[in-house]
JSON list of C-alpha atoms and ligand atoms in Angstrom, two decimals:
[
{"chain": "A", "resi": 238, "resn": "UNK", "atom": "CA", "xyz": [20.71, 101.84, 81.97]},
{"chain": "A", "resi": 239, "resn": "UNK", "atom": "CA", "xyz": [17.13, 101.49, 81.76]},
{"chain": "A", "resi": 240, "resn": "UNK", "atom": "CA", "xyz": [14.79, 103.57, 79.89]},
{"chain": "A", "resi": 241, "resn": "UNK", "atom": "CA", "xyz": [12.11, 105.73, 82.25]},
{"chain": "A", "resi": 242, "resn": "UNK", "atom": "CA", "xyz": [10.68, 104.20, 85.22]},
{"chain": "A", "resi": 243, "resn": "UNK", "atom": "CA", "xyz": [7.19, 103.21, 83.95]},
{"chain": "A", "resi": 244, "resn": "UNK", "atom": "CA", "xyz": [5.38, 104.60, 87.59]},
{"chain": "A", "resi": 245, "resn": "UNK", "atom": "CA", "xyz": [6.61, 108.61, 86.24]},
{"chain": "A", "resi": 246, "resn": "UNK", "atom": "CA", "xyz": [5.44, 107.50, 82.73]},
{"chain": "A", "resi": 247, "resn": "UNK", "atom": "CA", "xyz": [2.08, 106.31, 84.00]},
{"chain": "A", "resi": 248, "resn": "UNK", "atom": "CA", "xyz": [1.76, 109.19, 86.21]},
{"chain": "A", "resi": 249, "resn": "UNK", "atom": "CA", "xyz": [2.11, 111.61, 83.56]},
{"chain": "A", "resi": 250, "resn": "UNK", "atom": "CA", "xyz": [-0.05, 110.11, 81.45]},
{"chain": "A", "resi": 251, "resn": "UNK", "atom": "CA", "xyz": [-2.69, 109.62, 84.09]},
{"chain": "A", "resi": 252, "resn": "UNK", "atom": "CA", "xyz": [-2.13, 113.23, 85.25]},
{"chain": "A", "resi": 253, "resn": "UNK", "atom": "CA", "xyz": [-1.61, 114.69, 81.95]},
{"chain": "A", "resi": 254, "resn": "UNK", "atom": "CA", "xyz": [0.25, 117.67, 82.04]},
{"chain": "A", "resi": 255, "resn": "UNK", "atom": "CA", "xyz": [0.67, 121.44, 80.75]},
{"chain": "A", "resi": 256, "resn": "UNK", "atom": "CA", "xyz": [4.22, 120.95, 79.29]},
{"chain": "A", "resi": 257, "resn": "UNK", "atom": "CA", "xyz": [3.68, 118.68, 76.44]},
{"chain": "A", "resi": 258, "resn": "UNK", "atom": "CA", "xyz": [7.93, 118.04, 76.35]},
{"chain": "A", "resi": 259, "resn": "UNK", "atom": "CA", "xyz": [7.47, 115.89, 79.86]},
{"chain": "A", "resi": 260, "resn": "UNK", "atom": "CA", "xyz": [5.36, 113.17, 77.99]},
{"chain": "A", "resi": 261, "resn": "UNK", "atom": "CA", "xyz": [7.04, 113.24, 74.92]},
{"chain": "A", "resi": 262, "resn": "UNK", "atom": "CA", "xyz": [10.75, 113.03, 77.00]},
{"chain": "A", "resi": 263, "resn": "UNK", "atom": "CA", "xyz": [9.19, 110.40, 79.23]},
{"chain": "A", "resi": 264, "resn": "UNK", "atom": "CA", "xyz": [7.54, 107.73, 76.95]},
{"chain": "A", "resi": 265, "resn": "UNK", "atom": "CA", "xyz": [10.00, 108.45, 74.28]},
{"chain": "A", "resi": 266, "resn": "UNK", "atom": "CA", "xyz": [12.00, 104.96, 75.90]},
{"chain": "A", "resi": 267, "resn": "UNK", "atom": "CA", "xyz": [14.82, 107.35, 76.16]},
{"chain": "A", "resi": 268, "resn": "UNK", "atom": "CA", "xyz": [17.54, 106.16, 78.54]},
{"chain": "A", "resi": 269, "resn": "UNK", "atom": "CA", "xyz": [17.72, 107.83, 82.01]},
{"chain": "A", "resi": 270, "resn": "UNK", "atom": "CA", "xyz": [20.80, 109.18, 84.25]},
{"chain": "A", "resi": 271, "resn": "UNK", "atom": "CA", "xyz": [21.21, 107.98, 87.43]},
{"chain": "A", "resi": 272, "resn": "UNK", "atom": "CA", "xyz": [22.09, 110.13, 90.19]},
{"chain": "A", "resi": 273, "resn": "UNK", "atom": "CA", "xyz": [21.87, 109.83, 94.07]},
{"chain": "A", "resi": 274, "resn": "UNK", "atom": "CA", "xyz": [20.62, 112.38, 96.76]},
{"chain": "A", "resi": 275, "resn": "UNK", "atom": "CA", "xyz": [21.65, 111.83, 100.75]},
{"chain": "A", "resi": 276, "resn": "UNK", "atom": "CA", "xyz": [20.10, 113.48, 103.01]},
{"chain": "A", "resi": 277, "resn": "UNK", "atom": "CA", "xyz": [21.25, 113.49, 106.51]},
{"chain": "A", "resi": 278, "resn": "UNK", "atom": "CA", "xyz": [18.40, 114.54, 109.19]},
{"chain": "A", "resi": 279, "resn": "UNK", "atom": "CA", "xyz": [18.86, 113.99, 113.17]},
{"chain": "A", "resi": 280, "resn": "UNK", "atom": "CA", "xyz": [15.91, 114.46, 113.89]},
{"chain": "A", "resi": 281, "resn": "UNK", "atom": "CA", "xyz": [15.58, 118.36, 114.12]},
{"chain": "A", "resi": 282, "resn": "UNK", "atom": "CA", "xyz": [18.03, 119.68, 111.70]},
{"chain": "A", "resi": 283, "resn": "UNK", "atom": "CA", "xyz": [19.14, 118.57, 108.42]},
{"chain": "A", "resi": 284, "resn": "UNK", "atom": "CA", "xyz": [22.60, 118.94, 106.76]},
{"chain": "A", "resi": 285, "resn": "UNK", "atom": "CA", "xyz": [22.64, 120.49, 103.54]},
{"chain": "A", "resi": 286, "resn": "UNK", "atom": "CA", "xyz": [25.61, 121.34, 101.16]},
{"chain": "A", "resi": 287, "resn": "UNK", "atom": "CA", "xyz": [26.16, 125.08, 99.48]},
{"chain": "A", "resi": 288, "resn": "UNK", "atom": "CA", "xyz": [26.92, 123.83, 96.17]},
{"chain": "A", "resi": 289, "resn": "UNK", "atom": "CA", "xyz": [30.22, 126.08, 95.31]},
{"chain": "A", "resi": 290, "resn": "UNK", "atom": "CA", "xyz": [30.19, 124.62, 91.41]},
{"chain": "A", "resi": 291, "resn": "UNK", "atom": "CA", "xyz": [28.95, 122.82, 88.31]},
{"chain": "A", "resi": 292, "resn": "UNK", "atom": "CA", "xyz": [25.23, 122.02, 88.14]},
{"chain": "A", "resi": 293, "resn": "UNK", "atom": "CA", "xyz": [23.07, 123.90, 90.93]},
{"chain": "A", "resi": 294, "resn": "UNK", "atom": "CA", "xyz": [25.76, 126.00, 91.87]},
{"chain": "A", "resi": 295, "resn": "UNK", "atom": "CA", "xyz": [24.14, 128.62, 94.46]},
{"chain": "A", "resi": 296, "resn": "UNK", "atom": "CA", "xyz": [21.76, 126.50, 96.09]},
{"chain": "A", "resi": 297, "resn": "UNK", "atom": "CA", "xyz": [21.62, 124.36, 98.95]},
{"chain": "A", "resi": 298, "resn": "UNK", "atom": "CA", "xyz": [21.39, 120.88, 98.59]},
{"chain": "A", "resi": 299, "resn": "UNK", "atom": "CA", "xyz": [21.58, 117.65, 99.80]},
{"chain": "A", "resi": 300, "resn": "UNK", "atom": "CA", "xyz": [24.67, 115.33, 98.67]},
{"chain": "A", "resi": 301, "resn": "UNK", "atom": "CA", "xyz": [25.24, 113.32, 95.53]},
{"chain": "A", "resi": 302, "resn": "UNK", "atom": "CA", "xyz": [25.85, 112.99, 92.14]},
{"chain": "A", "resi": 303, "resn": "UNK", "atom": "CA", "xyz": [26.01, 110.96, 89.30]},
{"chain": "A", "resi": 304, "resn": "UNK", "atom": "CA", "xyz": [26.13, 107.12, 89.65]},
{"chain": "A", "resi": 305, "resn": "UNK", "atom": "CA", "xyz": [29.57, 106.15, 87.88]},
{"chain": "A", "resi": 306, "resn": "UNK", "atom": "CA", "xyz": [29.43, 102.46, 85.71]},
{"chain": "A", "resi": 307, "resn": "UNK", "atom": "CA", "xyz": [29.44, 99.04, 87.51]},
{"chain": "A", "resi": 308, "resn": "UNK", "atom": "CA", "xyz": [28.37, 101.13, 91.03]},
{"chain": "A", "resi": 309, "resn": "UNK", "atom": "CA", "xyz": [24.98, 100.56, 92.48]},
{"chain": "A", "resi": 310, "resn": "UNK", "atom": "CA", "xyz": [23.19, 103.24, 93.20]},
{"chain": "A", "resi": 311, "resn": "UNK", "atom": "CA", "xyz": [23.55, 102.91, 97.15]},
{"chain": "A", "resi": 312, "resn": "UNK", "atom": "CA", "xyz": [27.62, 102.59, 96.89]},
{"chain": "A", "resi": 313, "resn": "UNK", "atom": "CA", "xyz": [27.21, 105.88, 94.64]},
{"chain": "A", "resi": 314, "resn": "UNK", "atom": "CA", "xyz": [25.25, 107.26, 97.38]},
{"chain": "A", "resi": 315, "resn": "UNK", "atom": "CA", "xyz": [27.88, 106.43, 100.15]},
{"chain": "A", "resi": 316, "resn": "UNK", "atom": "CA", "xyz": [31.36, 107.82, 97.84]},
{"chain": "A", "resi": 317, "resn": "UNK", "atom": "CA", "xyz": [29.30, 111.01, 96.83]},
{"chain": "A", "resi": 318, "resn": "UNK", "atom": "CA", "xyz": [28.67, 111.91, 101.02]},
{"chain": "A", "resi": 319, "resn": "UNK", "atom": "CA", "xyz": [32.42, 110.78, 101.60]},
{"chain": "A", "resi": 320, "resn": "UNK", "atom": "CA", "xyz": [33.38, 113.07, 98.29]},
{"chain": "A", "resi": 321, "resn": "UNK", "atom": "CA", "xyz": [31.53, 116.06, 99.37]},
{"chain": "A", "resi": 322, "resn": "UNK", "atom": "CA", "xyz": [31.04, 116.40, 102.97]},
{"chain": "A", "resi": 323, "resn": "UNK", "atom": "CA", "xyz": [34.01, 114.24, 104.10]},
{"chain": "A", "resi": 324, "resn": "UNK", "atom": "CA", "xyz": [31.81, 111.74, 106.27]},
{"chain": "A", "resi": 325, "resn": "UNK", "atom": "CA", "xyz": [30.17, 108.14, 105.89]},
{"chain": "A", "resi": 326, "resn": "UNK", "atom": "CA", "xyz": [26.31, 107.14, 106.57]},
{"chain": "A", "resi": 327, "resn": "UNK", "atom": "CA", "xyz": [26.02, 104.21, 109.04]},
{"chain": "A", "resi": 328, "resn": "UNK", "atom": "CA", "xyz": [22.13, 103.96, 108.62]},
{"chain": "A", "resi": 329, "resn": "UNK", "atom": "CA", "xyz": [21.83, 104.64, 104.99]},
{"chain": "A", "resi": 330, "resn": "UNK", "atom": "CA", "xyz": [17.52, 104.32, 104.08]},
{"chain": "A", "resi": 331, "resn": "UNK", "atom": "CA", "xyz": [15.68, 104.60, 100.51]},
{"chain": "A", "resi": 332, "resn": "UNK", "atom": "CA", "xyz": [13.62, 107.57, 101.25]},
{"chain": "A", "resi": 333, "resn": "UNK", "atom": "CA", "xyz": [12.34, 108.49, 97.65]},
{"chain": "A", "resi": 334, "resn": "UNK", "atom": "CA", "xyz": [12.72, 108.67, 93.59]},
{"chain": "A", "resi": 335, "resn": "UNK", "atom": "CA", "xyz": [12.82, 111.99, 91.83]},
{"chain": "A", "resi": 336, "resn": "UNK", "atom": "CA", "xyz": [12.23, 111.83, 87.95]},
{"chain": "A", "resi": 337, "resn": "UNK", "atom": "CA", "xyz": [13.43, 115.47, 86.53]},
{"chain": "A", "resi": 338, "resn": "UNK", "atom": "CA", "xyz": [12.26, 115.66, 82.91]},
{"chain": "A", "resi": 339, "resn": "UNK", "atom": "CA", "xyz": [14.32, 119.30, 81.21]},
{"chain": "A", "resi": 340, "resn": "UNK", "atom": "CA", "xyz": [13.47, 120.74, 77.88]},
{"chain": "A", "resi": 341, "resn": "UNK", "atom": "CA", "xyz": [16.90, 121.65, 77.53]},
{"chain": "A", "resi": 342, "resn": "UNK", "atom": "CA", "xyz": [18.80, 118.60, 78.59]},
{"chain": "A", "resi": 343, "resn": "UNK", "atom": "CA", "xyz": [19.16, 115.03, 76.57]},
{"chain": "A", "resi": 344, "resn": "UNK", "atom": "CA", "xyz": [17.74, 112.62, 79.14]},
{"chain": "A", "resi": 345, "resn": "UNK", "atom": "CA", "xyz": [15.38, 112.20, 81.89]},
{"chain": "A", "resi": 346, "resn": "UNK", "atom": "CA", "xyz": [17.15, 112.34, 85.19]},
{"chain": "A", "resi": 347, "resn": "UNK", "atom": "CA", "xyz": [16.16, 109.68, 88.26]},
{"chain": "A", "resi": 348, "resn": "UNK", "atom": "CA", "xyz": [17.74, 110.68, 91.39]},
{"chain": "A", "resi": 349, "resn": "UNK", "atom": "CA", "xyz": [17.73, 108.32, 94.69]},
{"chain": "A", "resi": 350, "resn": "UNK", "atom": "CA", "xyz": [16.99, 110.43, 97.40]},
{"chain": "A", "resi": 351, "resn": "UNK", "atom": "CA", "xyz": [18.37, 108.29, 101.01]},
{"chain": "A", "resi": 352, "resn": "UNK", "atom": "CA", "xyz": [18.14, 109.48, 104.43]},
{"chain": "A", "resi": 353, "resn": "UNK", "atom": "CA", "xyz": [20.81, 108.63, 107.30]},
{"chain": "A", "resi": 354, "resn": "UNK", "atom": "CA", "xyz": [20.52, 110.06, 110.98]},
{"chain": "A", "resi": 355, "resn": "UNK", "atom": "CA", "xyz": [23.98, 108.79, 111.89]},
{"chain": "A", "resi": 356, "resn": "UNK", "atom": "CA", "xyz": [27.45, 109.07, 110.30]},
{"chain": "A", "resi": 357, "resn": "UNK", "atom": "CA", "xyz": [30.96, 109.00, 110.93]},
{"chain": "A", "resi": 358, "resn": "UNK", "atom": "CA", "xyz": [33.36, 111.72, 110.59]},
{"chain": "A", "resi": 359, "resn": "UNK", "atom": "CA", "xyz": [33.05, 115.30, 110.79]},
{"chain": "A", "resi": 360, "resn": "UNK", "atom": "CA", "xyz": [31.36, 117.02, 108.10]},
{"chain": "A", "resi": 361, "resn": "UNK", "atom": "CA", "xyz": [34.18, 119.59, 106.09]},
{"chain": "A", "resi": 362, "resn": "UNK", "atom": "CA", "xyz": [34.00, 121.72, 103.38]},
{"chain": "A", "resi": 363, "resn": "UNK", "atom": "CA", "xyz": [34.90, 120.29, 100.23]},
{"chain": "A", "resi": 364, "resn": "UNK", "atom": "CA", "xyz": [35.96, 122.37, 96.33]},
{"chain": "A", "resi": 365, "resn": "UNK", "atom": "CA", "xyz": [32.43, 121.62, 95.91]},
{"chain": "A", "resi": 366, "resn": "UNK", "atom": "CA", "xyz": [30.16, 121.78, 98.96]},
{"chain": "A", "resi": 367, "resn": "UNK", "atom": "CA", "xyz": [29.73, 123.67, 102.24]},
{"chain": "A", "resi": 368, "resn": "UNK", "atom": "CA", "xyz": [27.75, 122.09, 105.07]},
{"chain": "A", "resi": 369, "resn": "UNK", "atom": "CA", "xyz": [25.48, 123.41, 107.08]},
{"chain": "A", "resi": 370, "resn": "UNK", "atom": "CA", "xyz": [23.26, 122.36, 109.31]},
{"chain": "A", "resi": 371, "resn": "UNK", "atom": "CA", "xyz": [19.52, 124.24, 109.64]},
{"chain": "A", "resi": 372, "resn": "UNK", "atom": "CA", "xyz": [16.28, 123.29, 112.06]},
{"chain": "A", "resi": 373, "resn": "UNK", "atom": "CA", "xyz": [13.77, 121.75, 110.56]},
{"chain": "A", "resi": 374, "resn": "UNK", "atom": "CA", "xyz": [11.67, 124.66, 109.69]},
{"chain": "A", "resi": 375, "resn": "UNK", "atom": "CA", "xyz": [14.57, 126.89, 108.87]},
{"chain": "A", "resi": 376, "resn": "UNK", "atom": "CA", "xyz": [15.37, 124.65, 105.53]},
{"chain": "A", "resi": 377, "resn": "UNK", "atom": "CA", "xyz": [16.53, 127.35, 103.39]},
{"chain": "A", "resi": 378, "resn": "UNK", "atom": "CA", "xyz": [14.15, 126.93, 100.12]},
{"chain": "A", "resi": 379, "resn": "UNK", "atom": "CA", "xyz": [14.24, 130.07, 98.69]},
{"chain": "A", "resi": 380, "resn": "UNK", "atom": "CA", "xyz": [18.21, 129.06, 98.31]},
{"chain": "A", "resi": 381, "resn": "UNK", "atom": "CA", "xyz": [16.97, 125.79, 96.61]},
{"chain": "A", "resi": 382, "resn": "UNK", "atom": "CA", "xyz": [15.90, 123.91, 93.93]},
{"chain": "A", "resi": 383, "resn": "UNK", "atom": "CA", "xyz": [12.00, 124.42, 93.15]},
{"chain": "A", "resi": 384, "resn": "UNK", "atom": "CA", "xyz": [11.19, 121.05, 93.59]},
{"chain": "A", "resi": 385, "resn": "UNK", "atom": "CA", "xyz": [12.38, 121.01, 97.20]},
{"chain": "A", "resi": 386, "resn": "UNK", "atom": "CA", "xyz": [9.46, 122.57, 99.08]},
{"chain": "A", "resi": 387, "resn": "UNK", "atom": "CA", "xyz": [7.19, 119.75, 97.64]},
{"chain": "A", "resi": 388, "resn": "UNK", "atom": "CA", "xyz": [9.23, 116.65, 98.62]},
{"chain": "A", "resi": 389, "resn": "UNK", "atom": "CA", "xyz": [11.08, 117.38, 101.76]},
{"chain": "A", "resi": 390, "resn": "UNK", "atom": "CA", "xyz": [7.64, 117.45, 103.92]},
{"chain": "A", "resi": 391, "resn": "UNK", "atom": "CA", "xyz": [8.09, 113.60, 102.79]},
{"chain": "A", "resi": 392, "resn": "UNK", "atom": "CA", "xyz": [10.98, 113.14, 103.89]},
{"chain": "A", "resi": 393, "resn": "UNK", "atom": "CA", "xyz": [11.16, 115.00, 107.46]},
{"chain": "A", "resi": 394, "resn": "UNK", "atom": "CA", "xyz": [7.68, 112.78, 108.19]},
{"chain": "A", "resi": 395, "resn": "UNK", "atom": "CA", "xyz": [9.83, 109.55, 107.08]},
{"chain": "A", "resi": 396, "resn": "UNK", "atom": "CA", "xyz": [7.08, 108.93, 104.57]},
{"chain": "A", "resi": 397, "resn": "UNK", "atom": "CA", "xyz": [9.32, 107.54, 101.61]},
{"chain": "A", "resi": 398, "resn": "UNK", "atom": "CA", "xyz": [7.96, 109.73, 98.38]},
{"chain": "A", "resi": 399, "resn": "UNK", "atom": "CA", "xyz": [8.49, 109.61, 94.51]},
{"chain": "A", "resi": 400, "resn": "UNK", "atom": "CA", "xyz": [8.21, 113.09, 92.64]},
{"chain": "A", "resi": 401, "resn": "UNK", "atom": "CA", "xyz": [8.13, 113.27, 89.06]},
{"chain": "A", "resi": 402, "resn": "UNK", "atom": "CA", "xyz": [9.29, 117.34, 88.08]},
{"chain": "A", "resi": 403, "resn": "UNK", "atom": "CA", "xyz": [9.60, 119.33, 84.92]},
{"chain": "A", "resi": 404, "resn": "UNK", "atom": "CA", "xyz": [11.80, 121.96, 84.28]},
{"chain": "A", "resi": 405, "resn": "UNK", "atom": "CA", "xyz": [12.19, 124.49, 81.52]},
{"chain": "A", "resi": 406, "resn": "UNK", "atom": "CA", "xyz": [15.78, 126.40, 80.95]},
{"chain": "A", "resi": 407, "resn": "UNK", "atom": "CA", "xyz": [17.21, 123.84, 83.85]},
{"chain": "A", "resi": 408, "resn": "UNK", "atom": "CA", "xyz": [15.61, 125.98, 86.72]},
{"chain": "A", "resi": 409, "resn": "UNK", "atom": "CA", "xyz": [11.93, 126.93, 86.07]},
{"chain": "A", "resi": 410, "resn": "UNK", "atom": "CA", "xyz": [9.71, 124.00, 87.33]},
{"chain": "A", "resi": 411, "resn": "UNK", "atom": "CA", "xyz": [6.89, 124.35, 85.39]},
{"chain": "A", "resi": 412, "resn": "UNK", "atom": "CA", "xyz": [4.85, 121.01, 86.47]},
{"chain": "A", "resi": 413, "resn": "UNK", "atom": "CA", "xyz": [4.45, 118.49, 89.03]},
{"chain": "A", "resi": 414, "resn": "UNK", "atom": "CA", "xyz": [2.86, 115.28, 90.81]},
{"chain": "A", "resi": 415, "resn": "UNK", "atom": "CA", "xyz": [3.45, 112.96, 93.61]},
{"chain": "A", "resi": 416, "resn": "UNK", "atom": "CA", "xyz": [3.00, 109.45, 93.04]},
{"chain": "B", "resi": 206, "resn": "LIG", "atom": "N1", "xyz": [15.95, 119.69, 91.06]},
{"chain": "B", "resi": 206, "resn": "LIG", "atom": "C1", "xyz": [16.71, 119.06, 91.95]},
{"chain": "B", "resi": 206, "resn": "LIG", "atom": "N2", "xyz": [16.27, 118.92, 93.20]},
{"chain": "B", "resi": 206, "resn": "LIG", "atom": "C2", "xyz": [17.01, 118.28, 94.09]},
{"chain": "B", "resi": 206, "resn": "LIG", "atom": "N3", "xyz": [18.24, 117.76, 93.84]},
{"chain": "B", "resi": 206, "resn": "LIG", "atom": "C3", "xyz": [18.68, 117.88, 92.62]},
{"chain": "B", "resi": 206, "resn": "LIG", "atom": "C4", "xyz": [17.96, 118.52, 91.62]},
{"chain": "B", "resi": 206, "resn": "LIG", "atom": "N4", "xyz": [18.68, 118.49, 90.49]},
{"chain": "B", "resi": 206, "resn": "LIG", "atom": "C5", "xyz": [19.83, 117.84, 90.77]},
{"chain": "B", "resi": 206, "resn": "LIG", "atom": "O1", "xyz": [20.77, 117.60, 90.01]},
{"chain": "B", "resi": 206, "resn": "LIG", "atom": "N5", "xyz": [19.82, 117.46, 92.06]},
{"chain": "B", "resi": 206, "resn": "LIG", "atom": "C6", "xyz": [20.87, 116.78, 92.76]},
{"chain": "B", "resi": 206, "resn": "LIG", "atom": "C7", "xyz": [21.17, 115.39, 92.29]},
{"chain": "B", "resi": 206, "resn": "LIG", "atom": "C8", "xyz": [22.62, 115.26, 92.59]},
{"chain": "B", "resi": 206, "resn": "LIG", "atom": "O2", "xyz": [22.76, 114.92, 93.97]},
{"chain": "B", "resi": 206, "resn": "LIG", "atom": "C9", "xyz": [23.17, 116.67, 92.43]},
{"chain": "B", "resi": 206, "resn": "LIG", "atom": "C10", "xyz": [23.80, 116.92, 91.07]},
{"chain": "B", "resi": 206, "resn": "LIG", "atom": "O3", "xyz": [24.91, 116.12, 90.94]},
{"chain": "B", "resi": 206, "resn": "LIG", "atom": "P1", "xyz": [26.25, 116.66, 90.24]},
{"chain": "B", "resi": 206, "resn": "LIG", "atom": "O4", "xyz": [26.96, 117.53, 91.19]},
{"chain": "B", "resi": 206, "resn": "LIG", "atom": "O5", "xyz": [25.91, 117.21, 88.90]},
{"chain": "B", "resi": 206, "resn": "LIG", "atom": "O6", "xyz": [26.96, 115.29, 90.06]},
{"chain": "B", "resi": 206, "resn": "LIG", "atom": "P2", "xyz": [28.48, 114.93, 90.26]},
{"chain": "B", "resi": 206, "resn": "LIG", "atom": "O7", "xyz": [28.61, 113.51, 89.84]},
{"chain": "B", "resi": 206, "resn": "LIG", "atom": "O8", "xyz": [28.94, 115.26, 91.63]},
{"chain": "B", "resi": 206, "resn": "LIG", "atom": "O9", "xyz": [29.09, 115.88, 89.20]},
{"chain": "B", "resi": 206, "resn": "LIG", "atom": "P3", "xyz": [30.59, 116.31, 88.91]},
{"chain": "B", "resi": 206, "resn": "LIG", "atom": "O10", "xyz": [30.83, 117.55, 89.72]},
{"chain": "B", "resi": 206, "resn": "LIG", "atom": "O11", "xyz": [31.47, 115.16, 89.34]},
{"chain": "B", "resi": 206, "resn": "LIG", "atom": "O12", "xyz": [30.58, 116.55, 87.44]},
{"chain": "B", "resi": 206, "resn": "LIG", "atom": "O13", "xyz": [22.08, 117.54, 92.62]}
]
C-alpha cells in the first residue's frame, strides 16, 4: 500500500487544522488501509446497513469493508455488497474518497465511497448488516457516523466528493474539509 494520498496531506496543510495529530498522522508517510463504501441510491431512497458488529456497530451505514491483498479496490467493493446485503451492483460509479485520520488507531484510513442505482438480488440480512431502505431526507444521521451529514449532500447531488475527517476516541470528529 501506498502511504497518504498527497490531495488530504495538502489539504491539511493548506487548511491547517485544530488537532495537531491529523498533520502529524498524515505527512508522517505512514501507510494507509484501504477500505470500500457502496452506496446504493434509486433515486429517492438509499439503502443503508444496521451494522449488528465489529467496528461501527450501532450505526447505519453504507456497505464495505476492508480491501483484502491482490483485490482492487472496486472487486472489494462488489464481494463486501454480496457479503453483507446478499446482492450485486450492475452500475457500480466512483462517487468519492474519505481519508479518516484517529488518534487512537495506527494508520490513516482511505475509504472508496461508490454509488450503484441498480443491483441484482434481493437485499437480506446478513450476521453483520440489516438493510433498510430510507427517503432521501429521512437518512437517519443521528444513527450515523459524524462524518455522514457532510458528505452524503455530495453524493445524493451525484457530485463525486473527497472528505478528509479526524476523529478522537474512534467516534468524536473533531475536524474537517472538503477538497
Ligand atoms: N466514519 C465513517 N464514515 C463512514 N463510513 C465509515 C466510517 N468509518 C468506517 O469504517 N466506515 C466504513 C468503511 C467500511 O465500509 C466500514 C468498516 O468496515 P469493517 O466492517 O470494519 O470491515 P470488514 O472488512 O467488513 O471487517 P470484518 O468484519 O471482516 O473484520 O465502515
Amino acid at each position: 500500500m501506498e502511504s497518504c494520498t498527497d490531495w488530504a496531506v495538502q489539504a491539511v496543510q493548506q487548511n491547517g487544522t485544530a488537532s495537531e495529530f491529523v498533520a502529524k498522522i498524515l505527512t508522517s508517510g505512514m501507510k494507509r488501509k484501504l477500505l470500500t463504501l457502496v452506496m446504493i441510491n434509486d433515486g429517492s431512497r438509499v439503502l443503508l446497513g444496521y451494522k449488528k458488529r465489529g467496528f461501527g456497530a450501532g450505526y447505519y451505514n453504507g456497505f464495505g469493508g476492508k480491501v483484502e491483498p491482490g483485490e482492487t479496490v472496486r472487486e472489494a467493493a462488489q464481494r463486501e455488497l454480496v457479503e453483507e446485503a446478499c446482492i450485486s451492483a450492475q452500475d457500480l460509479q466512483e462517487a468519492g474518497v474519505l481519508v479518516f485520520a484517529f488518534d487512537d488507531q495506527p494508520q490513516p484510513w482511505e475509504v472508496h465511497v461508490f454509488a450503484a442505482s441498480s443491483y441484482v438480488g434481493e437485499p437480506a440480512e446478513t450476521d453483520e448488516m440489516r438493510p433498510v431502505w430510507f427517503a432521501h431526507e429521512e437518512v437517519p444521521f443521528d444513527s450515523m457516523w459524524a462524518d455522514d451529514p457532510i458528505w452524503y449532500p455530495y453524493l445524493l447531488r451525484q457530485e463525486h466528493f473527497r472528505g478528509v475527517f479526524a476523529f478522537q476516541q474512534t467516534t468524536k470528529l473533531v475536524w474537517n474539509t472538503m477538497v
